[in-house]
XYZ file of C-alpha atoms in Angstrom:
216
model
C 154.649 109.337 113.388
C 152.565 112.331 114.447
C 149.131 111.730 115.989
C 146.395 114.427 116.090
C 145.214 113.115 119.477
C 148.471 114.318 121.047
C 147.207 117.891 120.805
C 143.456 117.518 121.379
C 142.114 115.211 124.110
C 140.566 112.246 122.308
C 138.756 109.273 123.871
C 140.334 105.889 123.248
C 138.099 104.229 120.618
C 136.087 101.277 121.920
C 137.895 98.752 119.728
C 141.300 99.985 120.851
C 140.172 100.105 124.489
C 139.075 96.475 124.270
C 142.415 95.499 122.741
C 144.336 97.282 125.511
C 142.210 95.653 128.208
C 142.849 92.195 126.736
C 146.588 92.749 127.287
C 146.288 93.481 131.033
C 146.608 89.827 131.999
C 148.789 88.823 134.928
C 148.938 88.590 138.710
C 147.527 91.472 140.724
C 150.216 93.378 142.648
C 148.274 96.354 143.981
C 144.661 97.460 144.442
C 144.010 101.100 143.596
C 141.037 103.177 144.694
C 140.158 105.145 141.563
C 137.213 107.479 140.857
C 135.717 104.514 138.972
C 136.119 102.143 141.930
C 138.728 99.553 142.877
C 141.082 98.556 140.074
C 143.936 96.070 140.066
C 147.454 96.884 138.978
C 148.780 93.785 137.228
C 152.245 92.498 136.399
C 152.276 91.769 132.661
C 154.730 90.546 130.063
C 157.031 92.938 128.255
C 155.350 92.176 124.943
C 151.880 92.898 126.362
C 153.050 96.160 127.884
C 154.699 97.290 124.647
C 151.519 96.614 122.693
C 149.287 98.359 125.258
C 151.602 101.367 125.300
C 151.546 101.590 121.512
C 147.739 101.479 121.451
C 147.386 104.143 124.122
C 150.167 106.429 122.890
C 148.376 107.081 119.603
C 145.418 108.552 121.546
C 147.266 110.038 124.515
C 147.160 113.782 125.115
C 150.827 114.882 124.989
C 151.768 111.431 123.730
C 154.689 113.062 121.925
C 156.345 113.397 125.354
C 156.336 109.599 125.702
C 158.991 107.543 123.912
C 157.655 104.854 121.550
C 157.725 101.280 122.799
C 160.651 100.270 120.596
C 162.921 102.703 122.476
C 162.846 100.625 125.667
C 163.672 97.080 126.733
C 160.529 95.767 128.382
C 161.480 92.100 128.191
C 164.069 92.674 130.926
C 161.815 94.944 132.959
C 158.937 94.645 135.393
C 155.872 95.908 133.522
C 152.568 96.919 135.049
C 149.151 97.701 133.582
C 145.926 98.769 135.226
C 143.283 96.117 134.658
C 141.573 98.148 131.925
C 144.857 98.521 130.007
C 144.601 102.317 129.893
C 147.410 103.128 132.336
C 150.732 101.629 133.292
C 154.484 101.911 133.717
C 157.624 99.786 133.646
C 160.743 99.528 135.797
C 163.952 98.456 134.106
C 166.492 96.013 135.484
C 168.809 98.854 136.563
C 166.051 100.885 138.203
C 164.840 103.168 135.411
C 161.177 104.097 135.816
C 159.928 104.055 132.227
C 156.885 104.779 130.105
C 154.516 106.050 132.779
C 151.223 106.766 131.018
C 147.532 107.145 131.711
C 144.689 107.405 129.246
C 142.092 107.376 132.022
C 139.359 110.003 132.124
C 140.433 110.797 135.699
C 143.698 112.226 137.021
C 146.033 111.006 139.743
C 147.430 107.683 138.490
C 151.040 108.682 139.250
C 150.170 109.605 142.837
C 148.291 106.334 143.294
C 151.215 104.156 142.244
C 153.847 106.508 143.692
C 154.907 104.581 146.833
C 154.838 101.229 145.001
C 156.943 102.528 142.106
C 159.335 104.521 144.295
C 160.240 101.404 146.294
C 161.294 99.609 143.124
C 162.939 102.334 141.022
C 165.910 104.690 141.340
C 165.769 107.061 138.372
C 163.713 108.459 135.513
C 164.015 110.785 132.561
C 161.301 112.982 131.091
C 161.005 115.384 128.183
C 160.631 119.074 128.897
C 159.805 121.746 126.340
C 159.578 125.480 125.935
C 159.935 127.383 129.195
C 161.273 124.701 131.528
C 159.942 126.318 134.690
C 156.367 125.903 133.463
C 156.489 122.122 133.053
C 154.352 120.279 135.632
C 156.393 117.076 135.321
C 159.236 117.770 137.803
C 156.755 118.712 140.534
C 154.646 115.645 139.760
C 157.637 113.307 140.054
C 158.949 114.987 143.187
C 155.597 114.606 144.906
C 154.665 111.157 143.595
C 158.046 109.423 143.853
C 160.246 111.624 146.027
C 162.801 111.996 143.223
C 165.093 115.005 142.797
C 166.543 116.653 139.698
C 170.136 115.713 138.949
C 170.879 116.362 135.268
C 169.417 117.901 132.141
C 170.217 118.280 128.488
C 170.339 121.720 126.904
C 168.569 121.157 123.579
C 167.607 117.830 122.002
C 166.084 119.171 118.795
C 168.787 117.671 116.585
C 169.024 114.304 118.342
C 165.238 113.874 118.326
C 165.155 114.765 114.636
C 167.619 111.956 113.991
C 165.654 109.512 116.129
C 162.073 110.330 115.146
C 162.252 112.316 111.927
C 161.791 115.900 110.833
C 157.975 115.768 110.784
C 157.823 114.672 114.432
C 160.184 117.413 115.601
C 158.524 120.085 113.458
C 155.168 119.287 115.083
C 156.767 119.096 118.541
C 158.375 122.518 118.149
C 155.144 124.029 116.873
C 153.022 122.739 119.744
C 155.472 122.594 122.639
C 158.732 124.442 122.024
C 162.310 123.186 122.014
C 162.757 119.765 123.642
C 165.240 118.825 126.328
C 165.398 116.060 128.914
C 165.403 116.185 132.701
C 166.837 113.333 134.774
C 165.632 112.658 138.309
C 166.872 110.185 140.921
C 166.024 108.741 144.313
C 169.194 109.918 146.029
C 170.765 112.911 147.691
C 170.865 115.779 145.171
C 174.364 116.786 144.029
C 175.882 119.749 145.827
C 176.726 121.321 142.477
C 173.060 121.427 141.456
C 171.627 120.116 138.206
C 174.391 119.146 135.764
C 173.855 120.294 132.165
C 174.874 118.171 129.176
C 175.021 118.769 125.449
C 174.628 115.062 124.744
C 171.738 112.852 125.915
C 173.831 109.670 126.110
C 176.430 111.383 128.310
C 173.687 112.516 130.668
C 172.348 108.940 130.856
C 175.809 107.614 131.664
C 176.252 110.231 134.392
C 172.919 109.270 135.966
C 173.707 105.546 135.790
C 177.008 106.115 137.565
C 175.435 108.404 140.149
C 172.723 105.911 141.049
C 175.341 103.239 141.700
C 176.203 105.247 144.820
C 174.411 104.591 148.171
C 170.972 106.174 148.230
C 171.619 108.293 151.317
């Protein structure tokens, strides 16, 4: 699936916004001071989070950098949505910070939930593209969560073609450049620097094993 809204900022339609908001039902775990006033961060079911993510991803600028809901196990994760259903994230049972997204008109959601999420997670992976040094994501995650880079893949064009289809990758290459993945952890960075992998699954395994070590 390729969505036009991934390349041109598009407001979430009212009907979809109402549907996303209806899914943000659960106990409040954190109060955030947003440009629109106080908003609750709520613990929600995995099914509700998956549906809210799917709604938002179709209208999310750079939504092609966010894995579709079916790629992750939310039923065995702690899932959080802002009370309006337009922003959220999940933390897997083994500490993966997953599916961080925000369709809000304002910026800064990651920084707002940074300390809360960093206490509960140990690792994350994000897509990079084109000239890696120009991506704002590593800096964002370093500042918001205190994570450091540990591993990266060299080129995931072929593996993403297999996973998401030729049309998706053709559009991704056209708008962003060649995709790869960067892995970050809450731990002491390796003395050897960022480890490069040809295979995404091998990089995941390396990160899982590394985060089994003491944090500091």
